[in-house]
mmCIF file of C-alpha atoms and ligand atoms in Angstrom:
data_model
loop_
_atom_site.group_PDB
_atom_site.id
_atom_site.type_symbol
_atom_site.label_atom_id
_atom_site.label_comp_id
_atom_site.label_asym_id
_atom_site.label_seq_id
_atom_site.Cartn_x
_atom_site.Cartn_y
_atom_site.Cartn_z
ATOM 1 C CA UNK P 1 -10.527 13.222 -0.339
ATOM 2 C CA UNK P 2 -14.028 11.508 -1.163
ATOM 3 C CA UNK P 3 -14.026 7.678 -1.455
ATOM 4 C CA UNK P 4 -16.800 5.814 -2.849
ATOM 5 C CA UNK P 5 -16.382 1.799 -2.613
ATOM 6 C CA UNK P 6 -18.771 -0.627 -4.298
ATOM 7 C CA UNK P 7 -18.696 -4.183 -2.965
ATOM 8 C CA UNK P 8 -20.796 -7.341 -2.155
ATOM 9 C CA UNK P 9 -19.225 -7.302 1.134
ATOM 10 C CA UNK P 10 -18.924 -3.977 2.742
ATOM 11 C CA UNK P 11 -18.845 -5.199 6.200
ATOM 12 C CA UNK P 12 -15.217 -6.298 5.560
ATOM 13 C CA UNK P 13 -14.322 -2.246 5.752
ATOM 14 C CA UNK P 14 -15.442 -1.380 9.126
ATOM 15 C CA UNK P 15 -12.360 -2.614 11.434
ATOM 16 C CA UNK P 16 -9.935 -1.015 8.753
ATOM 17 C CA UNK P 17 -11.540 2.325 8.520
ATOM 18 C CA UNK P 18 -12.227 2.982 12.097
ATOM 19 C CA UNK P 19 -9.151 2.104 13.643
ATOM 20 C CA UNK P 20 -5.856 3.650 14.007
ATOM 21 C CA UNK P 21 -4.673 6.501 11.622
ATOM 22 C CA UNK P 22 -7.517 5.871 8.975
ATOM 23 C CA UNK P 23 -10.006 6.144 11.873
ATOM 24 C CA UNK P 24 -8.592 9.284 12.627
ATOM 25 C CA UNK P 25 -8.696 10.442 9.314
ATOM 26 C CA UNK P 26 -12.402 9.519 8.715
ATOM 27 C CA UNK P 27 -13.410 11.160 12.120
ATOM 28 C CA UNK P 28 -11.449 14.252 11.081
ATOM 29 C CA UNK P 29 -13.190 14.397 7.856
ATOM 30 C CA UNK P 30 -10.245 14.199 5.887
ATOM 31 C CA UNK P 31 -11.425 10.942 4.392
ATOM 32 C CA UNK P 32 -14.802 10.769 3.412
ATOM 33 C CA UNK P 33 -15.566 7.072 2.679
ATOM 34 C CA UNK P 34 -19.055 5.626 1.386
ATOM 35 C CA UNK P 35 -19.708 1.919 1.301
ATOM 36 C CA UNK P 36 -22.058 1.018 -1.232
ATOM 37 C CA UNK P 37 -23.562 -2.606 -1.557
ATOM 38 C CA UNK P 38 -23.761 -3.802 -5.247
ATOM 39 C CA UNK P 39 -26.500 -6.083 -3.978
ATOM 40 C CA UNK P 40 -28.640 -3.143 -3.434
ATOM 41 C CA UNK P 41 -28.521 -2.694 -7.031
ATOM 42 C CA UNK P 42 -29.653 -6.004 -8.443
ATOM 43 C CA UNK P 43 -32.754 -6.265 -10.310
ATOM 44 C CA UNK P 44 -33.145 -9.859 -9.926
ATOM 45 C CA UNK P 45 -35.461 -11.523 -7.373
ATOM 46 C CA UNK P 46 -33.126 -12.868 -5.209
ATOM 47 C CA UNK P 47 -30.823 -10.088 -5.512
ATOM 48 C CA UNK P 48 -27.906 -11.952 -7.241
ATOM 49 C CA UNK P 49 -24.894 -10.330 -8.313
ATOM 50 C CA UNK P 50 -23.154 -13.344 -10.066
ATOM 51 C CA UNK P 51 -23.844 -16.254 -12.538
ATOM 52 C CA UNK P 52 -21.993 -19.168 -14.167
ATOM 53 C CA UNK P 53 -19.576 -17.849 -16.996
ATOM 54 C CA UNK P 54 -20.582 -18.242 -20.401
ATOM 55 C CA UNK P 55 -18.367 -20.925 -22.308
ATOM 56 C CA UNK P 56 -18.122 -23.001 -18.754
ATOM 57 C CA UNK P 57 -15.403 -23.190 -16.554
ATOM 58 C CA UNK P 58 -14.761 -22.900 -12.564
ATOM 59 C CA UNK P 59 -16.423 -20.049 -10.324
ATOM 60 C CA UNK P 60 -18.908 -17.521 -11.084
ATOM 61 C CA UNK P 61 -18.750 -13.885 -12.910
ATOM 62 C CA UNK P 62 -20.026 -10.752 -11.516
ATOM 63 C CA UNK P 63 -23.190 -9.688 -13.187
ATOM 64 C CA UNK P 64 -22.470 -6.505 -15.532
ATOM 65 C CA UNK P 65 -26.017 -4.674 -14.255
ATOM 66 C CA UNK P 66 -25.476 -4.361 -10.791
ATOM 67 C CA UNK P 67 -22.034 -3.326 -11.110
ATOM 68 C CA UNK P 68 -23.181 -0.835 -14.130
ATOM 69 C CA UNK P 69 -26.108 0.449 -12.187
ATOM 70 C CA UNK P 70 -24.142 0.660 -8.771
ATOM 71 C CA UNK P 71 -21.394 2.516 -10.810
ATOM 72 C CA UNK P 72 -23.684 5.028 -12.350
ATOM 73 C CA UNK P 73 -25.208 6.006 -9.088
ATOM 74 C CA UNK P 74 -21.616 6.298 -7.590
ATOM 75 C CA UNK P 75 -20.542 8.646 -10.411
ATOM 76 C CA UNK P 76 -23.692 10.767 -10.194
ATOM 77 C CA UNK P 77 -22.452 11.430 -6.761
ATOM 78 C CA UNK P 78 -18.857 11.749 -7.465
ATOM 79 C CA UNK P 79 -19.086 12.880 -11.098
ATOM 80 C CA UNK P 80 -15.318 13.812 -11.024
ATOM 81 C CA UNK P 81 -14.363 10.578 -9.130
ATOM 82 C CA UNK P 82 -11.772 8.357 -10.795
ATOM 83 C CA UNK P 83 -13.099 4.932 -11.494
ATOM 84 C CA UNK P 84 -10.621 2.020 -10.602
ATOM 85 C CA UNK P 85 -11.113 -1.413 -10.574
ATOM 86 C CA UNK P 86 -9.062 -3.363 -8.152
ATOM 87 C CA UNK P 87 -7.784 -6.505 -10.361
ATOM 88 C CA UNK P 88 -4.582 -8.521 -10.950
ATOM 89 C CA UNK P 89 -4.212 -7.184 -14.471
ATOM 90 C CA UNK P 90 -3.928 -3.468 -13.291
ATOM 91 C CA UNK P 91 -1.271 -1.049 -13.101
ATOM 92 C CA UNK P 92 0.811 -1.789 -9.895
ATOM 93 C CA UNK P 93 0.210 0.341 -6.865
ATOM 94 C CA UNK P 94 3.443 2.025 -6.285
ATOM 95 C CA UNK P 95 4.258 4.980 -3.733
ATOM 96 C CA UNK P 96 4.298 7.415 -6.902
ATOM 97 C CA UNK P 97 0.872 6.186 -8.103
ATOM 98 C CA UNK P 98 -0.507 6.649 -4.548
ATOM 99 C CA UNK P 99 1.053 10.107 -4.341
ATOM 100 C CA UNK P 100 -0.826 10.689 -7.591
ATOM 101 C CA UNK P 101 -4.057 9.431 -6.681
ATOM 102 C CA UNK P 102 -3.828 11.329 -3.421
ATOM 103 C CA UNK P 103 -4.296 14.759 -5.524
ATOM 104 C CA UNK P 104 -7.564 13.901 -6.916
ATOM 105 C CA UNK P 105 -10.949 15.182 -5.454
ATOM 106 C CA UNK P 106 -12.456 11.851 -5.650
ATOM 107 C CA UNK P 107 -12.197 7.828 -6.237
ATOM 108 C CA UNK P 108 -14.697 5.017 -6.953
ATOM 109 C CA UNK P 109 -13.122 1.736 -6.102
ATOM 110 C CA UNK P 110 -14.834 -1.241 -7.578
ATOM 111 C CA UNK P 111 -14.395 -4.686 -5.890
ATOM 112 C CA UNK P 112 -14.724 -7.675 -7.912
ATOM 113 C CA UNK P 113 -15.319 -11.035 -6.647
ATOM 114 C CA UNK P 114 -15.455 -14.579 -7.532
ATOM 115 C CA UNK P 115 -13.362 -15.240 -10.956
ATOM 116 C CA UNK P 116 -13.975 -11.681 -12.009
ATOM 117 C CA UNK P 117 -16.623 -9.252 -13.420
ATOM 118 C CA UNK P 118 -18.475 -9.304 -16.874
ATOM 119 C CA UNK P 119 -15.838 -7.638 -19.414
ATOM 120 C CA UNK P 120 -18.875 -5.356 -20.508
ATOM 121 C CA UNK P 121 -19.091 -3.775 -17.326
ATOM 122 C CA UNK P 122 -15.421 -3.130 -17.304
ATOM 123 C CA UNK P 123 -15.174 -1.935 -20.629
ATOM 124 C CA UNK P 124 -17.864 0.938 -20.060
ATOM 125 C CA UNK P 125 -17.611 1.885 -16.521
ATOM 126 C CA UNK P 126 -13.798 1.797 -15.538
ATOM 127 C CA UNK P 127 -11.141 4.230 -16.166
ATOM 128 C CA UNK P 128 -8.431 2.025 -14.969
ATOM 129 C CA UNK P 129 -7.418 -1.112 -13.351
ATOM 130 C CA UNK P 130 -5.040 -1.375 -10.498
ATOM 131 C CA UNK P 131 -3.275 -4.317 -8.966
ATOM 132 C CA UNK P 132 -1.770 -4.305 -5.702
ATOM 133 C CA UNK P 133 0.825 -7.297 -6.684
ATOM 134 C CA UNK P 134 1.171 -10.723 -8.417
ATOM 135 C CA UNK P 135 -1.013 -12.820 -6.643
ATOM 136 C CA UNK P 136 -4.697 -13.415 -6.606
ATOM 137 C CA UNK P 137 -7.132 -12.875 -3.648
ATOM 138 C CA UNK P 138 -10.584 -14.086 -3.082
ATOM 139 C CA UNK P 139 -11.887 -10.409 -3.801
ATOM 140 C CA UNK P 140 -10.559 -6.890 -4.719
ATOM 141 C CA UNK P 141 -11.708 -5.595 -1.044
ATOM 142 C CA UNK P 142 -8.565 -6.082 0.425
ATOM 143 C CA UNK P 143 -6.852 -4.461 -2.445
ATOM 144 C CA UNK P 144 -9.282 -1.514 -2.125
ATOM 145 C CA UNK P 145 -8.595 -1.323 1.639
ATOM 146 C CA UNK P 146 -4.607 -1.443 0.937
ATOM 147 C CA UNK P 147 -5.111 1.455 -1.708
ATOM 148 C CA UNK P 148 -6.858 3.702 0.782
ATOM 149 C CA UNK P 149 -4.362 3.140 3.293
ATOM 150 C CA UNK P 150 -1.611 3.694 0.772
ATOM 151 C CA UNK P 151 -3.239 7.089 -0.557
ATOM 152 C CA UNK P 152 -4.309 8.285 2.889
ATOM 153 C CA UNK P 153 -0.987 8.543 4.112
ATOM 154 C CA UNK P 154 -0.281 11.382 1.144
ATOM 155 C CA UNK P 155 -3.567 13.465 2.142
ATOM 156 C CA UNK P 156 -2.167 16.551 3.911
ATOM 157 C CA UNK P 157 -2.981 16.005 7.712
ATOM 158 C CA UNK P 158 -3.726 12.441 7.981
ATOM 159 C CA UNK P 159 0.069 11.525 9.496
ATOM 160 C CA UNK P 160 0.576 13.540 12.403
ATOM 161 C CA UNK P 161 2.725 16.579 11.688
ATOM 162 C CA UNK P 162 5.894 14.873 13.059
ATOM 163 C CA UNK P 163 5.653 12.054 10.589
ATOM 164 C CA UNK P 164 5.943 12.867 6.728
ATOM 165 C CA UNK P 165 5.027 10.415 4.183
ATOM 166 C CA UNK P 166 8.404 11.235 2.169
ATOM 167 C CA UNK P 167 10.898 9.801 5.073
ATOM 168 C CA UNK P 168 9.488 6.227 4.870
ATOM 169 C CA UNK P 169 10.751 3.710 2.849
ATOM 170 C CA UNK P 170 10.574 3.998 -1.050
ATOM 171 C CA UNK P 171 9.812 7.527 -1.018
ATOM 172 C CA UNK P 172 13.837 8.305 -2.016
ATOM 173 C CA UNK P 173 13.924 4.669 -3.392
ATOM 174 C CA UNK P 174 15.875 3.151 -0.321
ATOM 175 C CA UNK P 175 14.757 1.098 2.232
ATOM 176 C CA UNK P 176 14.409 2.518 5.689
ATOM 177 C CA UNK P 177 17.299 2.816 8.520
ATOM 178 C CA UNK P 178 16.756 0.835 11.505
ATOM 179 C CA UNK P 179 15.022 2.343 14.536
ATOM 180 C CA UNK P 180 15.412 1.811 18.121
ATOM 181 C CA UNK P 181 13.243 3.077 21.257
ATOM 182 C CA UNK P 182 13.634 3.021 25.084
ATOM 183 C CA UNK P 183 15.286 1.394 26.582
ATOM 184 C CA UNK P 184 18.972 1.854 25.857
ATOM 185 C CA UNK P 185 19.723 -1.631 26.891
ATOM 186 C CA UNK P 186 17.049 -4.355 26.265
ATOM 187 C CA UNK P 187 18.386 -7.964 27.140
ATOM 188 C CA UNK P 188 21.828 -6.718 26.726
ATOM 189 C CA UNK P 189 21.162 -5.352 23.375
ATOM 190 C CA UNK P 190 22.273 -1.809 23.057
ATOM 191 C CA UNK P 191 21.461 1.063 20.802
ATOM 192 C CA UNK P 192 23.934 2.262 18.305
ATOM 193 C CA UNK P 193 25.952 4.909 20.157
ATOM 194 C CA UNK P 194 25.592 7.847 17.238
ATOM 195 C CA UNK P 195 21.636 7.777 17.825
ATOM 196 C CA UNK P 196 22.445 8.892 21.590
ATOM 197 C CA UNK P 197 25.055 11.579 20.567
ATOM 198 C CA UNK P 198 22.702 14.290 19.989
ATOM 199 C CA UNK P 199 24.800 15.357 17.026
ATOM 200 C CA UNK P 200 22.281 15.611 14.360
ATOM 201 C CA UNK P 201 24.559 15.459 11.258
ATOM 202 C CA UNK P 202 26.271 12.509 12.379
ATOM 203 C CA UNK P 203 22.813 10.699 13.135
ATOM 204 C CA UNK P 204 22.014 11.846 9.539
ATOM 205 C CA UNK P 205 24.772 10.425 8.213
ATOM 206 C CA UNK P 206 24.524 7.105 9.938
ATOM 207 C CA UNK P 207 20.882 6.797 8.768
ATOM 208 C CA UNK P 208 21.766 7.265 5.384
ATOM 209 C CA UNK P 209 24.451 4.950 5.478
ATOM 210 C CA UNK P 210 22.093 2.202 7.114
ATOM 211 C CA UNK P 211 19.318 2.954 4.483
ATOM 212 C CA UNK P 212 22.090 2.111 1.813
ATOM 213 C CA UNK P 213 23.131 -0.906 3.826
ATOM 214 C CA UNK P 214 19.612 -2.427 3.906
ATOM 215 C CA UNK P 215 18.969 -1.627 0.221
ATOM 216 C CA UNK P 216 22.051 -3.308 -0.756
ATOM 217 C CA UNK P 217 21.409 -6.536 1.800
ATOM 218 C CA UNK P 218 17.803 -6.699 0.891
ATOM 219 C CA UNK P 219 16.572 -5.280 -2.090
ATOM 220 C CA UNK P 220 19.497 -4.474 -4.359
ATOM 221 C CA UNK P 221 17.433 -4.062 -7.399
ATOM 222 C CA UNK P 222 16.028 -0.856 -5.855
ATOM 223 C CA UNK P 223 19.596 0.829 -6.296
ATOM 224 C CA UNK P 224 19.415 1.120 -9.898
ATOM 225 C CA UNK P 225 16.340 3.728 -9.637
ATOM 226 C CA UNK P 226 17.249 5.565 -6.119
ATOM 227 C CA UNK P 227 18.815 9.051 -6.672
ATOM 228 C CA UNK P 228 22.369 8.623 -5.032
ATOM 229 C CA UNK P 229 24.726 11.328 -4.470
ATOM 230 C CA UNK P 230 28.572 10.970 -5.022
ATOM 231 C CA UNK P 231 28.863 10.384 -1.278
ATOM 232 C CA UNK P 232 26.265 7.585 -1.597
ATOM 233 C CA UNK P 233 28.165 5.912 -4.080
ATOM 234 C CA UNK P 234 31.142 5.912 -2.104
ATOM 235 C CA UNK P 235 29.253 4.587 0.796
ATOM 236 C CA UNK P 236 27.830 1.922 -1.186
ATOM 237 C CA UNK P 237 31.478 0.975 -2.927
ATOM 238 C CA UNK P 238 32.685 0.443 0.860
ATOM 239 C CA UNK P 239 29.404 -1.685 2.038
ATOM 240 C CA UNK P 240 29.936 -3.806 -0.542
ATOM 241 C CA UNK P 241 33.171 -4.779 0.676
ATOM 242 C CA UNK P 242 32.232 -4.761 4.164
ATOM 243 C CA UNK P 243 28.740 -6.870 3.191
ATOM 244 C CA UNK P 244 30.834 -9.486 0.988
ATOM 245 C CA UNK P 245 33.406 -10.303 4.100
ATOM 246 C CA UNK P 246 31.041 -10.135 6.828
ATOM 247 C CA UNK P 247 28.458 -12.812 4.761
ATOM 248 C CA UNK P 248 30.447 -15.581 6.066
ATOM 249 C CA UNK P 249 30.349 -14.675 9.719
ATOM 250 C CA UNK P 250 28.033 -15.821 12.378
ATOM 251 C CA UNK P 251 24.327 -14.337 12.485
ATOM 252 C CA UNK P 252 23.537 -11.609 14.788
ATOM 253 C CA UNK P 253 21.843 -12.234 18.192
ATOM 254 C CA UNK P 254 18.683 -14.398 18.585
ATOM 255 C CA UNK P 255 15.618 -13.709 21.091
ATOM 256 C CA UNK P 256 15.808 -17.358 21.417
ATOM 257 C CA UNK P 257 18.020 -18.967 23.988
ATOM 258 C CA UNK P 258 21.261 -20.308 22.197
ATOM 259 C CA UNK P 259 21.160 -24.362 23.091
HETATM 260 C C1 LIG B 1 -10.948 -9.674 -11.100
HETATM 261 C C2 LIG B 1 -6.945 -7.647 -7.055
HETATM 262 C C3 LIG B 1 -10.856 -9.827 -9.488
HETATM 263 C C4 LIG B 1 -10.148 -10.799 -11.490
HETATM 264 C C5 LIG B 1 -8.294 -8.854 -7.042
HETATM 265 C C6 LIG B 1 -9.723 -11.760 -9.359
HETATM 266 C C7 LIG B 1 -5.811 -9.584 -6.496
HETATM 267 C C8 LIG B 1 -5.824 -8.423 -6.701
HETATM 268 C C9 LIG B 1 -10.438 -10.334 -8.829
HETATM 269 C C10 LIG B 1 -9.644 -11.860 -10.494
HETATM 270 C C11 LIG B 1 -8.301 -9.925 -6.777
HETATM 271 C C12 LIG B 1 -4.611 -7.894 -6.859
HETATM 272 C C13 LIG B 1 -10.330 -10.345 -7.420
HETATM 273 N N1 LIG B 1 -6.932 -10.512 -6.520
HETATM 274 N N2 LIG B 1 -3.429 -8.295 -6.963
HETATM 275 N N3 LIG B 1 -9.357 -10.814 -6.808
HETATM 276 O O1 LIG B 1 -4.497 -6.421 -6.810
HETATM 277 O O2 LIG B 1 -9.271 -13.025 -11.167
#
């Protein structure tokens, strides 16, 4: 997938795009990411990209001219690219949206800074606005990186063949089950016996139950949209009783010494 990012802070992306799974995806050519500095398109003599807001008020507004010209240049390179602005008024980024975006051949991501971008630039050169959540950040760069990471996981080959983006939390509408690795005994804390049994069917059943338990405990709101079998609903009924009677018990073990 080709992605062009329009930003006044291209240097913010270097670590994220060179490390770990995204770094490997870039190296393998699965992700082809171009960083375009909006400042390079400013026609002002000091290459400004922002100015004071008409009507007054705090902060600065990004100028339409460098944004529109940077977008025109990007769109000429990626004429089929979906033109996305990262902003707090946008459609919420979810697993479903990330999966949809991963099916595109190209994306153009516009990162705003300051108090926003001149509305005329947004009206003329953006297909859609996407938000990563209900909070304000100093710029759209972190949201763009979050979107790239989230979308990349659905591009075939980005995750190792052993991992599947569909096995993670939220893909089936439930939270993930707890995971354990070596050693079997860590400071007296042991791994659930089922996971050592080698009985694949038993392990699957345990994991499903623990996914349901985690979702019921931490994100019960997700249960109304999850696809649940008859067996799941039975398990949930049992878990509701279990959780209700255990909620007044002492908490689990702590990694800090009890004094
Ligand atoms: C536009 C996106 C851009 C208006 C961007 C602030 C949060 C998100 C910005 C504005 C951002 C988000 C830049 N902050 N929730 N900051 O995805 O008020």
